[in-house]
Amino acid sequence: MTTSPVYRGINPATGEINCEQPFIETAQIGAIINASQEAFASWRDLDITARAAKVDRIAQLFEEHVDELAQIMTREMGKPLAEAQEETNFCAEIFRYYATHGPRLAADEQASEDESSFSIIQRRPVGPLLGIMPWNFPYYQVARFAAPNLVLGNTILLKHAESCPETALAIQKIMDQAGIPSGVYQNIFATHEQVSEIIAHPTVQGISLTGSERAGSAIAEQAGRHLKKAVLELGGSDPYVILSTTDITQAVEQALAVRMENTGQACNSNKRMIVMDDIYEDFVAEMVKQVSNLEPGDPSAGDPNTYAPMSSAGAADLIIDQIERAERAGATIHTGGARANRPGYYVQPTVVTGIPQGSDIYYEEFFGPVVSIYKVSSDEHALQLANDTQYGLGSAVFAAEPGRAEKLAENLDAGMVGINRSPEESAEAPFGGVKRSGYGRELGPVGMDEFVNKRLLTKQK
């Protein structure tokens, strides 16, 4: 159900409304989709190198407007300004990667040949696509969906999060300035009910969603009913396994830096830290020390040792509820666990241990600044705990001994694995998961292989 009569951008640091945009009229949907289909007819006929040149111009504009775009993100969803600038630059890298490599990645591929004929696999666009994007990485999520598909020749209908109207408008402005033809990329301020109508429309050929498990289930059901291809990037409860370390302080600093990125609001964040028993007590004590030193701060100021607000009042309320339920289930709250005493949607970074395995809260995703730590007694125990989740997005294993982390990592049920580091995040590296973290991949070479007709063409010699 729609939670607001308009798209509404609220500054999480202050609670002030920045931007409001009305939903589209349902009567407009047909015209919007028709415009996408009409644009597809000419966009796909444009040589792929010409499409790539326009996508490269998008990359240039992200670079040229990095400060302006980052400030929009910071005031709309509370991302620390330095992280917002980093995300904006990452978008430029993604668009440039596909502008540079897309023509090669979409090139024909020989399948077979004999004395009388040969066959090739052609990669051809499929038509209008619907993207349903979240608020937590509001530029990056759009870039990884839009960039390969624009190069391929597909057209885009983009439904952004209802809390990100200013971000959505900024992306549309960049597309227009880059010379993307009318109808090829259309931002639509749609309700959930209107999204369902768009999915059902026979012209729309596929849907990409990044969001919650609940949203993914709903979209997958609708896509399946209408026989539409879908790519889903959903939640995660990523294990971060520390089997051994030569430096507890550094190990904690590294783990905390990953956990606090975007104030813990990342699908592939290290939400479960699994630590060997011989270093567990020291690890927890050092984590409590470092977390206790963090203070709430203005996300636009970039002050060290500060944390930013949650993205919304609802997100803050949810994480507090989860912390309280974890404590009721028998967990120990070492520090934090409450709202910060200041305006905005600030939640104190929280260290939790002892969440009982098998409890309801144990299987939930903590989408906020909660450091959850588990003690294990063996590598086998660590692997069992790491895989005891309905999710399977990212993971990481650390060990000082050669080969030890690799051995455990080999059996992790995850779409991405890091050994003595977090998994790579780059335009070249595929992103996606298994189990209830969704299906399909974005970025890298395989990012161009989701919404494409891999057409077989056979010719007589």
GROMACS .gro file of N, CA and C in nm, residues 109-247:
model
  417
  109GLU      N    1   2.871  -1.412  -3.107
  109GLU     CA    2   2.958  -1.519  -3.060
  109GLU      C    3   2.933  -1.644  -3.144
  110GLN      N    4   3.038  -1.702  -3.195
  110GLN     CA    5   3.021  -1.822  -3.278
  110GLN      C    6   2.978  -1.940  -3.192
  111ALA      N    7   2.875  -2.011  -3.239
  111ALA     CA    8   2.825  -2.127  -3.167
  111ALA      C    9   2.873  -2.257  -3.228
  112SER      N   10   2.868  -2.267  -3.361
  112SER     CA   11   2.909  -2.391  -3.427
  112SER      C   12   2.938  -2.363  -3.574
  113GLU      N   13   3.006  -2.458  -3.637
  113GLU     CA   14   3.034  -2.446  -3.780
  113GLU      C   15   3.062  -2.585  -3.836
  114ASP      N   16   3.008  -2.611  -3.956
  114ASP     CA   17   3.042  -2.733  -4.028
  114ASP      C   18   3.067  -2.698  -4.174
  115GLU      N   19   3.072  -2.798  -4.259
  115GLU     CA   20   3.106  -2.772  -4.399
  115GLU      C   21   3.003  -2.689  -4.473
  116SER      N   22   2.876  -2.698  -4.429
  116SER     CA   23   2.770  -2.632  -4.506
  116SER      C   24   2.711  -2.508  -4.439
  117SER      N   25   2.731  -2.492  -4.309
  117SER     CA   26   2.667  -2.379  -4.240
  117SER      C   27   2.744  -2.342  -4.115
  118PHE      N   28   2.707  -2.227  -4.059
  118PHE     CA   29   2.762  -2.188  -3.929
  118PHE      C   30   2.653  -2.116  -3.851
  119SER      N   31   2.668  -2.118  -3.719
  119SER     CA   32   2.570  -2.054  -3.631
  119SER      C   33   2.641  -1.957  -3.538
  120ILE      N   34   2.572  -1.846  -3.508
  120ILE     CA   35   2.623  -1.748  -3.413
  120ILE      C   36   2.514  -1.716  -3.312
  121ILE      N   37   2.558  -1.673  -3.195
  121ILE     CA   38   2.467  -1.623  -3.092
  121ILE      C   39   2.472  -1.471  -3.097
  122GLN      N   40   2.357  -1.411  -3.120
  122GLN     CA   41   2.346  -1.265  -3.125
  122GLN      C   42   2.284  -1.215  -2.995
  123ARG      N   43   2.333  -1.105  -2.946
  123ARG     CA   44   2.274  -1.043  -2.827
  123ARG      C   45   2.194  -0.921  -2.871
  124ARG      N   46   2.062  -0.932  -2.858
  124ARG     CA   47   1.973  -0.829  -2.906
  124ARG      C   48   1.887  -0.775  -2.791
  125PRO      N   49   1.855  -0.646  -2.792
  125PRO     CA   50   1.770  -0.591  -2.686
  125PRO      C   51   1.630  -0.649  -2.693
  126VAL      N   52   1.559  -0.643  -2.580
  126VAL     CA   53   1.426  -0.703  -2.573
  126VAL      C   54   1.313  -0.601  -2.568
  127GLY      N   55   1.343  -0.476  -2.527
  127GLY     CA   56   1.236  -0.376  -2.524
  127GLY      C   57   1.231  -0.299  -2.394
  128PRO      N   58   1.116  -0.240  -2.362
  128PRO     CA   59   1.102  -0.161  -2.239
  128PRO      C   60   1.117  -0.246  -2.114
  129LEU      N   61   1.191  -0.193  -2.017
  129LEU     CA   62   1.214  -0.260  -1.890
  129LEU      C   63   1.171  -0.168  -1.776
  130LEU      N   64   1.124  -0.229  -1.669
  130LEU     CA   65   1.086  -0.154  -1.549
  130LEU      C   66   1.191  -0.176  -1.441
  131GLY      N   67   1.246  -0.068  -1.388
  131GLY     CA   68   1.337  -0.076  -1.275
  131GLY      C   69   1.270  -0.019  -1.151
  132ILE      N   70   1.275  -0.093  -1.041
  132ILE     CA   71   1.217  -0.051  -0.913
  132ILE      C   72   1.333  -0.040  -0.816
  133MET      N   73   1.368   0.082  -0.780
  133MET     CA   74   1.494   0.108  -0.710
  133MET      C   75   1.473   0.155  -0.567
  134PRO      N   76   1.570   0.128  -0.478
  134PRO     CA   77   1.558   0.162  -0.336
  134PRO      C   78   1.624   0.295  -0.302
  135TRP      N   79   1.613   0.332  -0.175
  135TRP     CA   80   1.662   0.460  -0.128
  135TRP      C   81   1.806   0.454  -0.077
  136ASN      N   82   1.858   0.336  -0.043
  136ASN     CA   83   1.984   0.333   0.033
  136ASN      C   84   2.108   0.367  -0.050
  137PHE      N   85   2.107   0.331  -0.179
  137PHE     CA   86   2.213   0.373  -0.272
  137PHE      C   87   2.143   0.428  -0.395
  138PRO      N   88   2.087   0.548  -0.386
  138PRO     CA   89   1.989   0.593  -0.485
  138PRO      C   90   2.043   0.625  -0.623
  139TYR      N   91   2.174   0.648  -0.637
  139TYR     CA   92   2.233   0.664  -0.770
  139TYR      C   93   2.291   0.531  -0.820
  140TYR      N   94   2.367   0.465  -0.733
  140TYR     CA   95   2.437   0.342  -0.770
  140TYR      C   96   2.342   0.233  -0.818
  141GLN      N   97   2.230   0.215  -0.747
  141GLN     CA   98   2.137   0.108  -0.785
  141GLN      C   99   2.080   0.134  -0.925
  142VAL      N  100   2.051   0.259  -0.956
  142VAL     CA  101   1.999   0.294  -1.088
  142VAL      C  102   2.107   0.272  -1.194
  143ALA      N  103   2.230   0.311  -1.163
  143ALA     CA  104   2.338   0.299  -1.260
  143ALA      C  105   2.362   0.155  -1.301
  144ARG      N  106   2.362   0.065  -1.206
  144ARG     CA  107   2.397  -0.073  -1.242
  144ARG      C  108   2.285  -0.142  -1.321
  145PHE      N  109   2.164  -0.093  -1.308
  145PHE     CA  110   2.054  -0.143  -1.392
  145PHE      C  111   2.051  -0.073  -1.527
  146ALA      N  112   2.061   0.059  -1.526
  146ALA     CA  113   2.040   0.136  -1.649
  146ALA      C  114   2.157   0.127  -1.746
  147ALA      N  115   2.280   0.131  -1.696
  147ALA     CA  116   2.396   0.143  -1.784
  147ALA      C  117   2.405   0.030  -1.887
  148PRO      N  118   2.403  -0.098  -1.846
  148PRO     CA  119   2.416  -0.202  -1.949
  148PRO      C  120   2.297  -0.208  -2.041
  149ASN      N  121   2.179  -0.180  -1.990
  149ASN     CA  122   2.059  -0.191  -2.073
  149ASN      C  123   2.046  -0.077  -2.172
  150LEU      N  124   2.093   0.041  -2.137
  150LEU     CA  125   2.095   0.150  -2.234
  150LEU      C  126   2.192   0.119  -2.348
  151VAL      N  127   2.308   0.064  -2.315
  151VAL     CA  128   2.403   0.027  -2.420
  151VAL      C  129   2.346  -0.083  -2.508
  152LEU      N  130   2.279  -0.179  -2.448
  152LEU     CA  131   2.220  -0.288  -2.525
  152LEU      C  132   2.114  -0.240  -2.624
  153GLY      N  133   2.042  -0.132  -2.588
  153GLY     CA  134   1.935  -0.083  -2.674
  153GLY      C  135   1.797  -0.098  -2.613
  154ASN      N  136   1.789  -0.143  -2.486
  154ASN     CA  137   1.661  -0.147  -2.417
  154ASN      C  138   1.622  -0.007  -2.372
  155THR      N  139   1.496   0.013  -2.341
  155THR     CA  140   1.450   0.140  -2.286
  155THR      C  141   1.406   0.118  -2.141
  156ILE      N  142   1.408   0.227  -2.063
  156ILE     CA  143   1.397   0.218  -1.918
  156ILE      C  144   1.278   0.297  -1.866
  157LEU      N  145   1.196   0.230  -1.785
  157LEU     CA  146   1.096   0.296  -1.701
  157LEU      C  147   1.146   0.283  -1.558
  158LEU      N  148   1.171   0.395  -1.490
  158LEU     CA  149   1.238   0.390  -1.361
  158LEU      C  150   1.146   0.440  -1.250
  159LYS      N  151   1.108   0.348  -1.163
  159LYS     CA  152   1.029   0.382  -1.044
  159LYS      C  153   1.124   0.385  -0.925
  160HIS      N  154   1.152   0.505  -0.874
  160HIS     CA  155   1.244   0.518  -0.761
  160HIS      C  156   1.168   0.509  -0.629
  161ALA      N  157   1.244   0.501  -0.520
  161ALA     CA  158   1.184   0.496  -0.386
  161ALA      C  159   1.105   0.622  -0.359
  162GLU      N  160   0.996   0.607  -0.285
  162GLU     CA  161   0.906   0.721  -0.262
  162GLU      C  162   0.968   0.828  -0.172
  163SER      N  163   1.081   0.796  -0.108
  163SER     CA  164   1.149   0.895  -0.025
  163SER      C  165   1.260   0.967  -0.100
  164CYS      N  166   1.274   0.942  -0.230
  164CYS     CA  167   1.386   0.999  -0.307
  164CYS      C  168   1.341   1.076  -0.430
  165PRO      N  169   1.246   1.169  -0.419
  165PRO     CA  170   1.201   1.239  -0.540
  165PRO      C  171   1.308   1.330  -0.600
  166GLU      N  172   1.387   1.396  -0.516
  166GLU     CA  173   1.488   1.489  -0.569
  166GLU      C  174   1.599   1.411  -0.640
  167THR      N  175   1.637   1.298  -0.584
  167THR     CA  176   1.736   1.212  -0.649
  167THR      C  177   1.684   1.165  -0.784
  168ALA      N  178   1.560   1.119  -0.787
  168ALA     CA  179   1.502   1.069  -0.911
  168ALA      C  180   1.502   1.177  -1.019
  169LEU      N  181   1.465   1.299  -0.982
  169LEU     CA  182   1.464   1.409  -1.078
  169LEU      C  183   1.605   1.443  -1.126
  170ALA      N  184   1.703   1.434  -1.036
  170ALA     CA  185   1.841   1.464  -1.073
  170ALA      C  186   1.893   1.365  -1.176
  171ILE      N  187   1.858   1.237  -1.161
  171ILE     CA  188   1.901   1.137  -1.259
  171ILE      C  189   1.836   1.162  -1.394
  172GLN      N  190   1.706   1.193  -1.393
  172GLN     CA  191   1.637   1.222  -1.519
  172GLN      C  192   1.701   1.342  -1.589
  173LYS      N  193   1.739   1.442  -1.512
  173LYS     CA  194   1.803   1.561  -1.569
  173LYS      C  195   1.935   1.524  -1.637
  174ILE      N  196   2.012   1.437  -1.575
  174ILE     CA  197   2.139   1.394  -1.634
  174ILE      C  198   2.114   1.319  -1.765
  175MET      N  199   2.015   1.232  -1.764
  175MET     CA  200   1.983   1.158  -1.887
  175MET      C  201   1.946   1.254  -2.000
  176ASP      N  202   1.867   1.354  -1.967
  176ASP     CA  203   1.826   1.452  -2.069
  176ASP      C  204   1.946   1.531  -2.119
  177GLN      N  205   2.031   1.575  -2.026
  177GLN     CA  206   2.148   1.654  -2.064
  177GLN      C  207   2.247   1.572  -2.147
  178ALA      N  208   2.249   1.441  -2.124
  178ALA     CA  209   2.340   1.354  -2.199
  178ALA      C  210   2.291   1.326  -2.340
  179GLY      N  211   2.172   1.370  -2.371
  179GLY     CA  212   2.118   1.347  -2.505
  179GLY      C  213   2.049   1.213  -2.521
  180ILE      N  214   2.010   1.151  -2.412
  180ILE     CA  215   1.932   1.028  -2.423
  180ILE      C  216   1.795   1.066  -2.480
  181PRO      N  217   1.754   1.007  -2.590
  181PRO     CA  218   1.631   1.052  -2.657
  181PRO      C  219   1.508   1.039  -2.568
  182SER      N  220   1.410   1.121  -2.597
  182SER     CA  221   1.284   1.120  -2.522
  182SER      C  222   1.223   0.980  -2.527
  183GLY      N  223   1.182   0.932  -2.412
  183GLY     CA  224   1.118   0.801  -2.403
  183GLY      C  225   1.213   0.687  -2.373
  184VAL      N  226   1.343   0.708  -2.394
  184VAL     CA  227   1.439   0.599  -2.369
  184VAL      C  228   1.459   0.577  -2.220
  185TYR      N  229   1.465   0.685  -2.141
  185TYR     CA  230   1.472   0.675  -1.995
  185TYR      C  231   1.364   0.766  -1.939
  186GLN      N  232   1.268   0.706  -1.868
  186GLN     CA  233   1.159   0.785  -1.811
  186GLN      C  234   1.147   0.757  -1.662
  187ASN      N  235   1.167   0.861  -1.582
  187ASN     CA  236   1.137   0.851  -1.440
  187ASN      C  237   0.986   0.858  -1.421
  188ILE      N  238   0.932   0.768  -1.339
  188ILE     CA  239   0.787   0.768  -1.315
  188ILE      C  240   0.761   0.764  -1.164
  189PHE      N  241   0.687   0.862  -1.116
  189PHE     CA  242   0.647   0.866  -0.976
  189PHE      C  243   0.520   0.783  -0.960
  190ALA      N  244   0.537   0.652  -0.949
  190ALA     CA  245   0.424   0.559  -0.952
  190ALA      C  246   0.393   0.504  -0.814
  191THR      N  247   0.267   0.475  -0.791
  191THR     CA  248   0.224   0.404  -0.671
  191THR      C  249   0.250   0.255  -0.689
  192HIS      N  250   0.236   0.179  -0.579
  192HIS     CA  251   0.252   0.034  -0.588
  192HIS      C  252   0.147  -0.027  -0.681
  193GLU      N  253   0.027   0.024  -0.674
  193GLU     CA  254  -0.079  -0.027  -0.761
  193GLU      C  255  -0.049   0.002  -0.908
  194GLN      N  256   0.006   0.120  -0.935
  194GLN     CA  257   0.042   0.154  -1.073
  194GLN      C  258   0.159   0.069  -1.122
  195VAL      N  259   0.251   0.035  -1.033
  195VAL     CA  260   0.360  -0.056  -1.069
  195VAL      C  261   0.304  -0.190  -1.115
  196SER      N  262   0.204  -0.239  -1.045
  196SER     CA  263   0.143  -0.366  -1.085
  196SER      C  264   0.082  -0.357  -1.224
  197GLU      N  265   0.022  -0.245  -1.255
  197GLU     CA  266  -0.037  -0.226  -1.387
  197GLU      C  267   0.072  -0.221  -1.495
  198ILE      N  268   0.184  -0.159  -1.463
  198ILE     CA  269   0.295  -0.152  -1.559
  198ILE      C  270   0.352  -0.291  -1.584
  199ILE      N  271   0.371  -0.370  -1.477
  199ILE     CA  272   0.422  -0.506  -1.492
  199ILE      C  273   0.330  -0.589  -1.581
  200ALA      N  274   0.201  -0.570  -1.566
  200ALA     CA  275   0.103  -0.649  -1.641
  200ALA      C  276   0.097  -0.609  -1.788
  201HIS      N  277   0.145  -0.492  -1.823
  201HIS     CA  278   0.133  -0.444  -1.961
  201HIS      C  279   0.217  -0.531  -2.054
  202PRO      N  280   0.162  -0.579  -2.164
  202PRO     CA  281   0.236  -0.671  -2.251
  202PRO      C  282   0.360  -0.612  -2.315
  203THR      N  283   0.370  -0.480  -2.324
  203THR     CA  284   0.486  -0.417  -2.385
  203THR      C  285   0.610  -0.428  -2.297
  204VAL      N  286   0.591  -0.429  -2.167
  204VAL     CA  287   0.704  -0.433  -2.073
  204VAL      C  288   0.763  -0.574  -2.071
  205GLN      N  289   0.894  -0.584  -2.093
  205GLN     CA  290   0.958  -0.714  -2.115
  205GLN      C  291   1.033  -0.768  -1.994
  206GLY      N  292   1.056  -0.687  -1.894
  206GLY     CA  293   1.131  -0.737  -1.778
  206GLY      C  294   1.128  -0.638  -1.664
  207ILE      N  295   1.161  -0.689  -1.545
  207ILE     CA  296   1.158  -0.607  -1.424
  207ILE      C  297   1.283  -0.633  -1.344
  208SER      N  298   1.348  -0.527  -1.299
  208SER     CA  299   1.461  -0.538  -1.207
  208SER      C  300   1.425  -0.466  -1.079
  209LEU      N  301   1.437  -0.537  -0.968
  209LEU     CA  302   1.406  -0.477  -0.838
  209LEU      C  303   1.522  -0.496  -0.743
  210THR      N  304   1.558  -0.390  -0.675
  210THR     CA  305   1.647  -0.399  -0.560
  210THR      C  306   1.566  -0.350  -0.440
  211GLY      N  307   1.553  -0.435  -0.340
  211GLY     CA  308   1.471  -0.398  -0.225
  211GLY      C  309   1.464  -0.510  -0.123
  212SER      N  310   1.358  -0.508  -0.046
  212SER     CA  311   1.342  -0.603   0.062
  212SER      C  312   1.298  -0.739   0.009
  213GLU      N  313   1.314  -0.839   0.094
  213GLU     CA  314   1.266  -0.973   0.059
  213GLU      C  315   1.115  -0.971   0.033
  214ARG      N  316   1.043  -0.896   0.114
  214ARG     CA  317   0.898  -0.887   0.097
  214ARG      C  318   0.861  -0.825  -0.038
  215ALA      N  319   0.930  -0.717  -0.074
  215ALA     CA  320   0.903  -0.654  -0.204
  215ALA      C  321   0.941  -0.748  -0.317
  216GLY      N  322   1.052  -0.818  -0.303
  216GLY     CA  323   1.094  -0.911  -0.407
  216GLY      C  324   0.995  -1.022  -0.429
  217SER      N  325   0.939  -1.074  -0.320
  217SER     CA  326   0.840  -1.180  -0.331
  217SER      C  327   0.717  -1.131  -0.407
  218ALA      N  328   0.673  -1.009  -0.377
  218ALA     CA  329   0.555  -0.954  -0.443
  218ALA      C  330   0.580  -0.931  -0.592
  219ILE      N  331   0.696  -0.875  -0.624
  219ILE     CA  332   0.728  -0.847  -0.764
  219ILE      C  333   0.749  -0.977  -0.841
  220ALA      N  334   0.816  -1.074  -0.780
  220ALA     CA  335   0.839  -1.202  -0.847
  220ALA      C  336   0.706  -1.272  -0.878
  221GLU      N  337   0.612  -1.262  -0.785
  221GLU     CA  338   0.480  -1.324  -0.808
  221GLU      C  339   0.411  -1.259  -0.926
  222GLN      N  340   0.415  -1.127  -0.933
  222GLN     CA  341   0.351  -1.058  -1.045
  222GLN      C  342   0.424  -1.083  -1.177
  223ALA      N  343   0.556  -1.083  -1.172
  223ALA     CA  344   0.633  -1.109  -1.294
  223ALA      C  345   0.606  -1.250  -1.345
  224GLY      N  346   0.599  -1.346  -1.254
  224GLY     CA  347   0.571  -1.482  -1.295
  224GLY      C  348   0.432  -1.498  -1.355
  225ARG      N  349   0.336  -1.431  -1.295
  225ARG     CA  350   0.199  -1.439  -1.346
  225ARG      C  351   0.190  -1.389  -1.488
  226HIS      N  352   0.271  -1.288  -1.521
  226HIS     CA  353   0.266  -1.229  -1.655
  226HIS      C  354   0.382  -1.275  -1.743
  227LEU      N  355   0.455  -1.377  -1.698
  227LEU     CA  356   0.564  -1.437  -1.775
  227LEU      C  357   0.670  -1.334  -1.815
  228LYS      N  358   0.712  -1.256  -1.716
  228LYS     CA  359   0.814  -1.154  -1.739
  228LYS      C  360   0.944  -1.195  -1.670
  229LYS      N  361   1.056  -1.175  -1.737
  229LYS     CA  362   1.186  -1.196  -1.676
  229LYS      C  363   1.206  -1.096  -1.562
  230ALA      N  364   1.265  -1.142  -1.451
  230ALA     CA  365   1.291  -1.054  -1.337
  230ALA      C  366   1.431  -1.078  -1.285
  231VAL      N  367   1.493  -0.971  -1.239
  231VAL     CA  368   1.618  -0.977  -1.164
  231VAL      C  369   1.589  -0.916  -1.028
  232LEU      N  370   1.624  -0.990  -0.921
  232LEU     CA  371   1.593  -0.946  -0.786
  232LEU      C  372   1.721  -0.942  -0.702
  233GLU      N  373   1.752  -0.826  -0.648
  233GLU     CA  374   1.860  -0.814  -0.550
  233GLU      C  375   1.794  -0.772  -0.420
  234LEU      N  376   1.791  -0.865  -0.324
  234LEU     CA  377   1.711  -0.847  -0.203
  234LEU      C  378   1.801  -0.833  -0.080
  235GLY      N  379   1.754  -0.881   0.032
  235GLY     CA  380   1.826  -0.859   0.156
  235GLY      C  381   1.946  -0.950   0.173
  236GLY      N  382   2.015  -0.929   0.282
  236GLY     CA  383   2.129  -1.012   0.316
  236GLY      C  384   2.153  -1.010   0.465
  237SER      N  385   2.214  -1.116   0.514
  237SER     CA  386   2.260  -1.122   0.653
  237SER      C  387   2.400  -1.180   0.650
  238ASP      N  388   2.489  -1.104   0.588
  238ASP     CA  389   2.619  -1.156   0.548
  238ASP      C  390   2.707  -1.197   0.666
  239PRO      N  391   2.763  -1.317   0.661
  239PRO     CA  392   2.859  -1.358   0.764
  239PRO      C  393   2.996  -1.295   0.738
  240TYR      N  394   3.060  -1.257   0.846
  240TYR     CA  395   3.194  -1.198   0.843
  240TYR      C  396   3.274  -1.278   0.945
  241VAL      N  397   3.344  -1.380   0.896
  241VAL     CA  398   3.403  -1.482   0.982
  241VAL      C  399   3.549  -1.447   1.011
  242ILE      N  400   3.584  -1.438   1.139
  242ILE     CA  401   3.722  -1.411   1.179
  242ILE      C  402   3.773  -1.533   1.256
  243LEU      N  403   3.852  -1.614   1.186
  243LEU     CA  404   3.905  -1.736   1.245
  243LEU      C  405   4.028  -1.707   1.330
  244SER      N  406   4.109  -1.612   1.287
  244SER     CA  407   4.228  -1.574   1.363
  244SER      C  408   4.275  -1.439   1.313
  245THR      N  409   4.352  -1.370   1.395
  245THR     CA  410   4.408  -1.241   1.356
  245THR      C  411   4.532  -1.213   1.438
  246THR      N  412   4.624  -1.139   1.385
  246THR     CA  413   4.743  -1.099   1.458
  246THR      C  414   4.727  -0.961   1.521
  247ASP      N  415   4.615  -0.895   1.493
  247ASP     CA  416   4.593  -0.758   1.544
  247ASP      C  417   4.444  -0.737   1.568
   0.00000   0.00000   0.00000
